[in-house]
CSV table of C-alpha atoms in Angstrom, one decimal:
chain,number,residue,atom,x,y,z
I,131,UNK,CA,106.5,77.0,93.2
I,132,UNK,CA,103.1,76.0,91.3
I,133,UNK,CA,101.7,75.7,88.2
I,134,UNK,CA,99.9,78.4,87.2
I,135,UNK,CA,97.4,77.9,83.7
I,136,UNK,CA,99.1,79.7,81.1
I,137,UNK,CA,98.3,82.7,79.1
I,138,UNK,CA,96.1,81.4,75.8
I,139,UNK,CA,98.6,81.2,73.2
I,140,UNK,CA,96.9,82.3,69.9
I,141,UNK,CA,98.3,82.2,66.2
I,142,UNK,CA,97.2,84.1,63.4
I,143,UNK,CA,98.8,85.0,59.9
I,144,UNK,CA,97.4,86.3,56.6
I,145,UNK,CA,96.3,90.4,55.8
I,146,UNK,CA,96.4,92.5,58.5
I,147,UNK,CA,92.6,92.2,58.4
I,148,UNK,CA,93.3,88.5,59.0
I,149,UNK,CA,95.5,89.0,61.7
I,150,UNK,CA,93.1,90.4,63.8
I,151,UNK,CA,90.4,88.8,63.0
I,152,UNK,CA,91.9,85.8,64.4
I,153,UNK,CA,93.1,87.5,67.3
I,154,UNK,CA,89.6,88.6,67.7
I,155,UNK,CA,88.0,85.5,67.7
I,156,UNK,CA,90.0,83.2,69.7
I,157,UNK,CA,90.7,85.9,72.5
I,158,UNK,CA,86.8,87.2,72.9
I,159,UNK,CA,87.0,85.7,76.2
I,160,UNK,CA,90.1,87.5,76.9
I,161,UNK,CA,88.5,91.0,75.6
I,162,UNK,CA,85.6,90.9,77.6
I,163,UNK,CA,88.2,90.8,80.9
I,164,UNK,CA,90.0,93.9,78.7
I,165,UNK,CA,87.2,95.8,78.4
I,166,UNK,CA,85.7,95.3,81.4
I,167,UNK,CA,89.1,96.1,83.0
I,168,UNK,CA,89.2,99.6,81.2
I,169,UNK,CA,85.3,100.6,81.4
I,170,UNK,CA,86.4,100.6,85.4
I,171,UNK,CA,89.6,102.4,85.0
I,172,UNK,CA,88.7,105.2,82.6
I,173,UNK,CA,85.8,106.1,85.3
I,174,UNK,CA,87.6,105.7,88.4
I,175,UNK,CA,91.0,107.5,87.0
I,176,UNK,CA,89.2,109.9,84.6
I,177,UNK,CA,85.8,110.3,85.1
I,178,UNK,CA,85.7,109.2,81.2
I,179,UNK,CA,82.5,107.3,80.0
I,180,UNK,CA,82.9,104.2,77.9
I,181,UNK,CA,80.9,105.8,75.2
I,182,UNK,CA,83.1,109.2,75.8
I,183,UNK,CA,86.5,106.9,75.5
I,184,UNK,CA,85.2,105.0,72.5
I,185,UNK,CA,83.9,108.4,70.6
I,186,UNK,CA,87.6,109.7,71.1
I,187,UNK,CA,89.3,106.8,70.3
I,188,UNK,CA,88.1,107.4,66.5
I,189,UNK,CA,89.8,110.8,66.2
I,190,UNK,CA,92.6,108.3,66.2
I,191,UNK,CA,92.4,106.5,63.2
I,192,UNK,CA,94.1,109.1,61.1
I,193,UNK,CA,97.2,109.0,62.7
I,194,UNK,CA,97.0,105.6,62.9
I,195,UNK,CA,96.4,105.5,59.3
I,196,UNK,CA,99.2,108.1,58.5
I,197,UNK,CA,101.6,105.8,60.6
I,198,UNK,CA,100.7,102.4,59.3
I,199,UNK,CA,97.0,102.0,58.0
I,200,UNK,CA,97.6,97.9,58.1
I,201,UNK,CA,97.4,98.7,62.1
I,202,UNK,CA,93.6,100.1,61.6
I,203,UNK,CA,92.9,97.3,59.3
I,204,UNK,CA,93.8,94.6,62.2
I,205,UNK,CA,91.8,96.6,64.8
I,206,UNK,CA,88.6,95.9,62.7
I,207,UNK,CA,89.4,92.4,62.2
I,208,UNK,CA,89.8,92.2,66.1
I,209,UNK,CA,86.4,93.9,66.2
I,210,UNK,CA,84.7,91.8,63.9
I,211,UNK,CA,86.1,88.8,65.5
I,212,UNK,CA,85.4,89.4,69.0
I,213,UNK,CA,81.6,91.1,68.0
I,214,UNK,CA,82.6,94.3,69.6
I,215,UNK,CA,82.5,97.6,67.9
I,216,UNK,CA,85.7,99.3,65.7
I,217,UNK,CA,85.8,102.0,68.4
I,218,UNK,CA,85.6,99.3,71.4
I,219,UNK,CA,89.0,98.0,70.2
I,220,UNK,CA,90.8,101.1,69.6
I,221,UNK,CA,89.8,102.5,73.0
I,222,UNK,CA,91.6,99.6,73.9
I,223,UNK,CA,94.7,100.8,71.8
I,224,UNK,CA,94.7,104.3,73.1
I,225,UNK,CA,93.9,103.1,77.0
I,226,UNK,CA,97.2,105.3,77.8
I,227,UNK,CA,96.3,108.0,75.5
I,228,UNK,CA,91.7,107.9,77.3
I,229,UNK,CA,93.3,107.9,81.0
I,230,UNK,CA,95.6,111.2,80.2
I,231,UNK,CA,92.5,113.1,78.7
I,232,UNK,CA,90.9,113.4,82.5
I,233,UNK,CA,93.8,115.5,83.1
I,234,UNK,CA,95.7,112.7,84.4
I,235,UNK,CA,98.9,113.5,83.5
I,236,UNK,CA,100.6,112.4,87.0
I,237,UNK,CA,98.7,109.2,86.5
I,238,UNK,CA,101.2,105.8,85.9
I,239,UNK,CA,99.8,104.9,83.1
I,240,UNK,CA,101.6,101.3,82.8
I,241,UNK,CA,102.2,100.1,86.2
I,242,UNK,CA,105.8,99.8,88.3
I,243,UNK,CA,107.5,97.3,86.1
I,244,UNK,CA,111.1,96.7,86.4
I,245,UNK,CA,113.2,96.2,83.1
I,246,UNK,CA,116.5,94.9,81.8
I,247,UNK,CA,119.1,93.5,79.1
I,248,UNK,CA,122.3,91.7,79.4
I,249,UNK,CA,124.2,91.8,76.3
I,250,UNK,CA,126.2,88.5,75.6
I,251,UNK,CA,129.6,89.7,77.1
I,252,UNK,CA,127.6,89.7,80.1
I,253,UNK,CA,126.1,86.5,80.0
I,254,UNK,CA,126.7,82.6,80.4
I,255,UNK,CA,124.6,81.4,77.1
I,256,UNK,CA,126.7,84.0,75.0
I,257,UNK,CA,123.2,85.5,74.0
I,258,UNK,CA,121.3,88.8,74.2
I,259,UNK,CA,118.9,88.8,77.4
I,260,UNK,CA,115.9,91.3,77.5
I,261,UNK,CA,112.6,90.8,79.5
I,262,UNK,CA,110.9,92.3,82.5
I,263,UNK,CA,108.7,92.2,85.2
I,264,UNK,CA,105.3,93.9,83.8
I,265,UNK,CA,103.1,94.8,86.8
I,266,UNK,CA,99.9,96.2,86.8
I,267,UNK,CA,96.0,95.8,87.7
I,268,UNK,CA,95.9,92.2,89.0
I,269,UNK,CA,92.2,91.6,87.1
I,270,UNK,CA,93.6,92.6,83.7
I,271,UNK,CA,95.6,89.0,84.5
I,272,UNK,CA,92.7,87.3,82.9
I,273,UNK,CA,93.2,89.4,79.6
I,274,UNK,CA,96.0,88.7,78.6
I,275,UNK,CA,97.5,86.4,76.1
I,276,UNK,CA,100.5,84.9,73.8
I,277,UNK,CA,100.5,85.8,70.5
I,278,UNK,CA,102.4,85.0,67.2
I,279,UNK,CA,101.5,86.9,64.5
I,280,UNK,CA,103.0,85.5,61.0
I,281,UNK,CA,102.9,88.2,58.4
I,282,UNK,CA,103.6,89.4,54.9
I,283,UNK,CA,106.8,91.4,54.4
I,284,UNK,CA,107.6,92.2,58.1
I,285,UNK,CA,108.8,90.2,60.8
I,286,UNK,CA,107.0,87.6,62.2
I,287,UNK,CA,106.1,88.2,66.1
I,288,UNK,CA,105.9,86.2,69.4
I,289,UNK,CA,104.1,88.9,72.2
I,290,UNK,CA,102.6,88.6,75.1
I,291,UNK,CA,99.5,91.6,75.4
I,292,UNK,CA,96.6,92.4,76.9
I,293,UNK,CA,93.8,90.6,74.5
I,294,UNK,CA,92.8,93.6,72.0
I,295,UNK,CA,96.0,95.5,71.5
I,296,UNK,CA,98.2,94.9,68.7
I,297,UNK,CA,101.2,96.1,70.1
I,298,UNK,CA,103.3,95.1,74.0
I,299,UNK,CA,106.1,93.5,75.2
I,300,UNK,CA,107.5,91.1,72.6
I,301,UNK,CA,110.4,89.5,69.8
I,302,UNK,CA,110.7,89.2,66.2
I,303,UNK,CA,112.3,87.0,63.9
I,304,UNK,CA,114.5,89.8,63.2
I,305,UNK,CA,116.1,89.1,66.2
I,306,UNK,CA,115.0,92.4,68.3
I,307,UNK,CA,112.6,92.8,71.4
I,308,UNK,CA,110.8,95.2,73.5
I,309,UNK,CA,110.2,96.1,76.9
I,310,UNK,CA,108.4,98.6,78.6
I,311,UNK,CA,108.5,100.7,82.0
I,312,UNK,CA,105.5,103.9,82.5
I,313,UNK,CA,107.1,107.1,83.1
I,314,UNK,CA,105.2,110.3,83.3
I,315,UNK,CA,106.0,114.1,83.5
I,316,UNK,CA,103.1,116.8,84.3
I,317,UNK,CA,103.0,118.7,80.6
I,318,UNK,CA,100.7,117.2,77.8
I,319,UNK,CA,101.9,116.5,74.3
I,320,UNK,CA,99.4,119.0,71.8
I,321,UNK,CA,98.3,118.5,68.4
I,322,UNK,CA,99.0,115.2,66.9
I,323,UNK,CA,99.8,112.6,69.0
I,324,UNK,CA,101.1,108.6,68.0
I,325,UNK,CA,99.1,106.2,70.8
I,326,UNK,CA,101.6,104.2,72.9
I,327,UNK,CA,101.0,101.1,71.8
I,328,UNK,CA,100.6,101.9,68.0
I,329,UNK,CA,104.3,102.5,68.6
I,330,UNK,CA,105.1,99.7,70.3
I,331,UNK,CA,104.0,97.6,67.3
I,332,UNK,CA,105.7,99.6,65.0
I,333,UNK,CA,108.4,98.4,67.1
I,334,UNK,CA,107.9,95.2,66.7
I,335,UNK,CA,108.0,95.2,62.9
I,336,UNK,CA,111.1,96.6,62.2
I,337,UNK,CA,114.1,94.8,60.9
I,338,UNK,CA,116.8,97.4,62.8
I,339,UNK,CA,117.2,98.5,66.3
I,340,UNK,CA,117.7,102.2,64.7
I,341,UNK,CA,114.3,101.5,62.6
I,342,UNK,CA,113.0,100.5,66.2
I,343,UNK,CA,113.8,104.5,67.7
I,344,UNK,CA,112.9,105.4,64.4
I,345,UNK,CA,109.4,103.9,64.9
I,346,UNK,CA,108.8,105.4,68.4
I,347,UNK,CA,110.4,109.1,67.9
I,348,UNK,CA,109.2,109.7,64.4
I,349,UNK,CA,106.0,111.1,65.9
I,350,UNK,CA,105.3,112.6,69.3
I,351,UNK,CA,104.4,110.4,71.6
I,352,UNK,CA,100.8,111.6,73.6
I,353,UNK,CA,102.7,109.6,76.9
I,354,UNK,CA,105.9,109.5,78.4
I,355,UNK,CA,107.5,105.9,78.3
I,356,UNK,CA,110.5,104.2,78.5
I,357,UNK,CA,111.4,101.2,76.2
I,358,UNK,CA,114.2,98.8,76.7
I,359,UNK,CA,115.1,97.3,73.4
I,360,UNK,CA,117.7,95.4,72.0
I,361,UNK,CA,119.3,93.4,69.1
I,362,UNK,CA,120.1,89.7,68.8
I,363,UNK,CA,123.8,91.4,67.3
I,364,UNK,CA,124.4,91.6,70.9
I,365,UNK,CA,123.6,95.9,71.4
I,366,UNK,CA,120.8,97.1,74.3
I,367,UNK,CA,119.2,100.5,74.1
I,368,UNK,CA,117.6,102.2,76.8
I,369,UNK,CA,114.8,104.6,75.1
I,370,UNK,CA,113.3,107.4,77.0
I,371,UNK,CA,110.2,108.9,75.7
I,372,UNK,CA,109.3,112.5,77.4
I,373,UNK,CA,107.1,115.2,76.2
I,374,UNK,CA,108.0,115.4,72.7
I,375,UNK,CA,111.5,114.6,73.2
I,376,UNK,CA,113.6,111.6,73.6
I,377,UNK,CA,116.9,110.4,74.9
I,378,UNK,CA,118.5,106.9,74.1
I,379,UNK,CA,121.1,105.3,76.8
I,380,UNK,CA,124.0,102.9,74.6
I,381,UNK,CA,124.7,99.1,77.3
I,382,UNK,CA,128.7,100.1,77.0
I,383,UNK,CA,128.9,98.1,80.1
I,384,UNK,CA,126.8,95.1,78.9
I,385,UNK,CA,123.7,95.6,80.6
I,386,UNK,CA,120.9,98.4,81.5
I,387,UNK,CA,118.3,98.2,84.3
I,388,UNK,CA,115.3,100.7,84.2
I,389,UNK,CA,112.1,101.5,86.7
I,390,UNK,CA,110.1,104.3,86.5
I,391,UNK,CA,111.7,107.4,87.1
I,392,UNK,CA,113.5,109.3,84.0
I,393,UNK,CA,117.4,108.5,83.9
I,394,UNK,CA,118.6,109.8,80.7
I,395,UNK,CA,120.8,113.4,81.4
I,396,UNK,CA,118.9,115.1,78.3
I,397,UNK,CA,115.8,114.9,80.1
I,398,UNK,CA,116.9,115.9,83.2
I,399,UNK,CA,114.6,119.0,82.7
I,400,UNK,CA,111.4,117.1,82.6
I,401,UNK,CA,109.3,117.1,85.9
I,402,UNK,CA,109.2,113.9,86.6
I,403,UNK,CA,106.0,112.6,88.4
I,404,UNK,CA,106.4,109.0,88.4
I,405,UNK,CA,109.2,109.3,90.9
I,406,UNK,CA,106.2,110.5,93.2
I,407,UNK,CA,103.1,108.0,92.1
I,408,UNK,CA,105.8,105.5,92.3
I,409,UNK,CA,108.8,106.3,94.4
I,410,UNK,CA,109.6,102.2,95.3
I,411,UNK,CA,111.1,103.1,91.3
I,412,UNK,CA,114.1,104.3,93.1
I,413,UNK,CA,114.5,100.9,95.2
I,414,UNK,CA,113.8,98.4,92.5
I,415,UNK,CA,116.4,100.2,90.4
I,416,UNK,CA,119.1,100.5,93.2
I,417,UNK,CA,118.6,96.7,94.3
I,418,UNK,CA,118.6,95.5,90.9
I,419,UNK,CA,122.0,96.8,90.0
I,420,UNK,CA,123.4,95.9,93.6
I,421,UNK,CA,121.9,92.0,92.2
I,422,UNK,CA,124.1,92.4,89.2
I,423,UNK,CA,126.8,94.2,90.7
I,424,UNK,CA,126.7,90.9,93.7
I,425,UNK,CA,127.8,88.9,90.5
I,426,UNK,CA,131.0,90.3,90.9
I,427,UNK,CA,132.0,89.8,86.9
I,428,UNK,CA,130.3,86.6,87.0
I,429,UNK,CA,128.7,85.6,83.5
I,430,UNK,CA,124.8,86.0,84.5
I,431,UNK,CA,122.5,83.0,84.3
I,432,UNK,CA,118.9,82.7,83.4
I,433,UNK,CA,118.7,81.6,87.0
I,434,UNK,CA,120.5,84.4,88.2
I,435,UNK,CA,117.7,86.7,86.4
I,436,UNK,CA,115.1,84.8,87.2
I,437,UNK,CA,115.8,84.9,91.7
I,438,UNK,CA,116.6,88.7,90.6
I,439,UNK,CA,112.8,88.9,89.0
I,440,UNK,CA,111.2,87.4,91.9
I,441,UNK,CA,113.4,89.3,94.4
I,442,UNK,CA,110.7,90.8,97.7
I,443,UNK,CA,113.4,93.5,99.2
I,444,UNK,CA,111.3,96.4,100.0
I,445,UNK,CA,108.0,93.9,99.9
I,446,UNK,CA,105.2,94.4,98.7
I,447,UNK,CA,106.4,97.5,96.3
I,448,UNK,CA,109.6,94.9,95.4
I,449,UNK,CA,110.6,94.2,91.8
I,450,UNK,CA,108.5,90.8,92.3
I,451,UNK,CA,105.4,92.9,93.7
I,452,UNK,CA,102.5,91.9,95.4
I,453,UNK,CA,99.1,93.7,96.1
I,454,UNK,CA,99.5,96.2,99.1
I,455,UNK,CA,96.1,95.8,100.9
I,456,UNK,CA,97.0,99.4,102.7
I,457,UNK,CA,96.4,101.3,99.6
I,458,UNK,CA,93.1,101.7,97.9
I,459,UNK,CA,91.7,98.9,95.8
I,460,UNK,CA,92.4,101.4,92.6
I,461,UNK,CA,96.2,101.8,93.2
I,462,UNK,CA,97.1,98.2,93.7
I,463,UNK,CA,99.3,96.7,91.7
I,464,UNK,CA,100.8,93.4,91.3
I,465,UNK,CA,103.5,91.1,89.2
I,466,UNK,CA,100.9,90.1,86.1
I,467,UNK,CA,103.8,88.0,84.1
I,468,UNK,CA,107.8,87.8,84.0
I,469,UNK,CA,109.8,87.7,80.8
I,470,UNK,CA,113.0,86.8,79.9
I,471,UNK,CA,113.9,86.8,75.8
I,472,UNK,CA,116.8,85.2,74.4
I,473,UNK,CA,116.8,87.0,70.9
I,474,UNK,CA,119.5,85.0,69.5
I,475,UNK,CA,117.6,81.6,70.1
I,476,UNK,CA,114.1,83.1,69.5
I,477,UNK,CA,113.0,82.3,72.6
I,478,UNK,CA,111.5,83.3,76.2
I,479,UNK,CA,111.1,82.0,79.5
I,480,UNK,CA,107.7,83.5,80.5
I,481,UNK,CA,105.9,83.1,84.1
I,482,UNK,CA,102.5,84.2,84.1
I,483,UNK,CA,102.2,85.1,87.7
I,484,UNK,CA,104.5,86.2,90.5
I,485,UNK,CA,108.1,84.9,89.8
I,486,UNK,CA,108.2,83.8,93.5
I,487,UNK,CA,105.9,81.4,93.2
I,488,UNK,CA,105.1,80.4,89.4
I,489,UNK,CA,106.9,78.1,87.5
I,490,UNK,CA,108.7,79.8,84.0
I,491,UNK,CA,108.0,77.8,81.1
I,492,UNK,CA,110.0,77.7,77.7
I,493,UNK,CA,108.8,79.2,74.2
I,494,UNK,CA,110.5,79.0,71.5
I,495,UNK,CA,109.1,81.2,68.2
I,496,UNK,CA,107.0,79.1,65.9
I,497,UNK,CA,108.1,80.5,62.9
I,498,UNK,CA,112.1,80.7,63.8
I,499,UNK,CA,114.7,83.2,62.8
């Protein structure tokens, strides 16, 4: 187990405009590694210039603007801080929504990441357990921070994103978190469309888990997703996003795994083709419930989760993955951070790296619930 040099940890408060200026000028380093990451990908995946990604990336802004114009003011302080241009970021923030328009549409758009919650019945602290394993292109590693955003009349945020976008995989200080797991179907969502991780912010700033489906569903999504979220009142939801329609799965049984393949039965119509980009989805899923169902009723541990996180059956496509240097450079994929969140206590054990071999560290919220 080593040491690996944490993810910058950056905090910023104030306007929106504030926010992201911050953001902007702390992470530039971090950006550069974004956009550099992207320039590649939008080509290789899409055949999709830069300056073709960044023109459409402004037809965005009036959704955004419709949905919550405080999100396009922090984009242009994250533009202004880091030097790039207002279009730059937001082709950041619609990287999901670039990648589908080179009729991509079969394309896993976030990786093979494998998701959870444990609600407290489940578990040994008595606390609500959400994280994940988020894998993706190992040189988007370097562009990726911590951040805790402190902000007027919402809740205050810990994430941990890609340096750029204002919305990922996160908590609040009201007590609810985020996950997220790529799923894709072969139709494309028409007319107007609510970018990925626009939502995922609007996630993160709301004070309910029904305000949190609220803030995903009350637009069409452009991208299929699923979203594990949950409450620090000790309830998990498991939200599948397909072309403009959604299903939500309750944790009844005190806990939820997800992959990337669709699962909910209202969706059962969907043509899944995530299942086929991705079909080690099927194993992480099946050998991370056999992990919990091992347990045997036991109350799970943040041990417990954590040898489950860095678990290699079916290596290197295992729920702890590692680069497989048989496929081409471009479909490589890797571990690029684990997360566990305790929402009761505000905190996370995060591991920026391969769980197998990178040591978690503890953070607790700096703002506190």
């Amino acid at each position: 187990m080593r040491k690996k040099e944490l993810f910058p940890v950056i905090k910023a408060s104030g306007t929106p405009y504030e926010i992201g200026y911050t953001h902007g000028s702390q992470a530039k380093e971090q950006i550069d590694v974004s956009i550099t990451t992207y320039k590649a990908m939008f080509w290789d995946y899409s055949g999709i210039s830069w300056d073709a990604a960044c023109r459409y990336a402004l037809t965005f802004i009036p959704t955004i603007d419709e949905y919550d114009p405080d999100y396009t003011e922090e984009i242009r302080g994250i533009a202004e801080g880091s030097g790039y241009k207002l279009e730059e970021i937001l082709a950041l923030n619609v990287r999901s929504e670039i990648v589908l328009q080179g009729s991509q549409v079969e394309s896993s758009i976030d990786g093979g990441c494998t998701a959870f919650v444990f609600t407290p019945e489940m578990t040994a602290t008595g606390t609500t357990l959400l994280g994940q394993n988020w894998d993706w292109k190992m040189t988007e590693q370097e562009g990726c921070i911590i951040l805790y955003i402190d902000q007027k009349d919402k809740p205050d945020i810990t994430m941990v994103t890609e340096a750029g976008i204002i919305g990922k995989i996160g908590y609040n200080t009201a007590g609810l978190g985020v996950a997220l797991n790529a799923l894709a179907s072969d139709k494309k969502v028409e007319g107007k469309v609510l970018p990925l991780h626009i939502a995922m912010r609007g996630m993160l700033d709301s004070w309910t888990l029904s305000d949190m489906i609220r803030a995903t569903t009350c637009m069409n999504l452009s991208c299929c997703a699923h979203f594990m979220i949950a409450s620090h009142k000790g309830e998990g939801v498991s939200l599948e996003i397909g072309p403009a329609d959604f299903d939500a799965l309750y944790a009844e049984d005190g806990w939820l795994v997800h992959t990337n393949h669709f699962i909910a039965p209202r969706l059962d119509y969907v043509k899944d083709t995530t299942r086929i980009a991705l079909p080690d989805s099927f194993l992480r899923y099946g050998r991370m419930r056999k992990m919990i169902k091992d347990l045997n009723g036991q109350k799970i541990k943040i041990s417990d989760i954590k040898t489950m996180l860095a678990d290699h059956t079916s290596y290197p496509d295992s729920i702890c993955r590692h680069e497989d240097m048989l496929e081409p450079e471009g479909k490589r994929l890797g571990t690029i951070f684990s997360i566990i969140m305790d929402l009761e206590r505000g905190e996370m054990f995060f591991a920026p790296g391969n769980p197998c071999n990178t040591e978690y560290r503890l953070y607790r919220s700096v703002f506190g619930y």
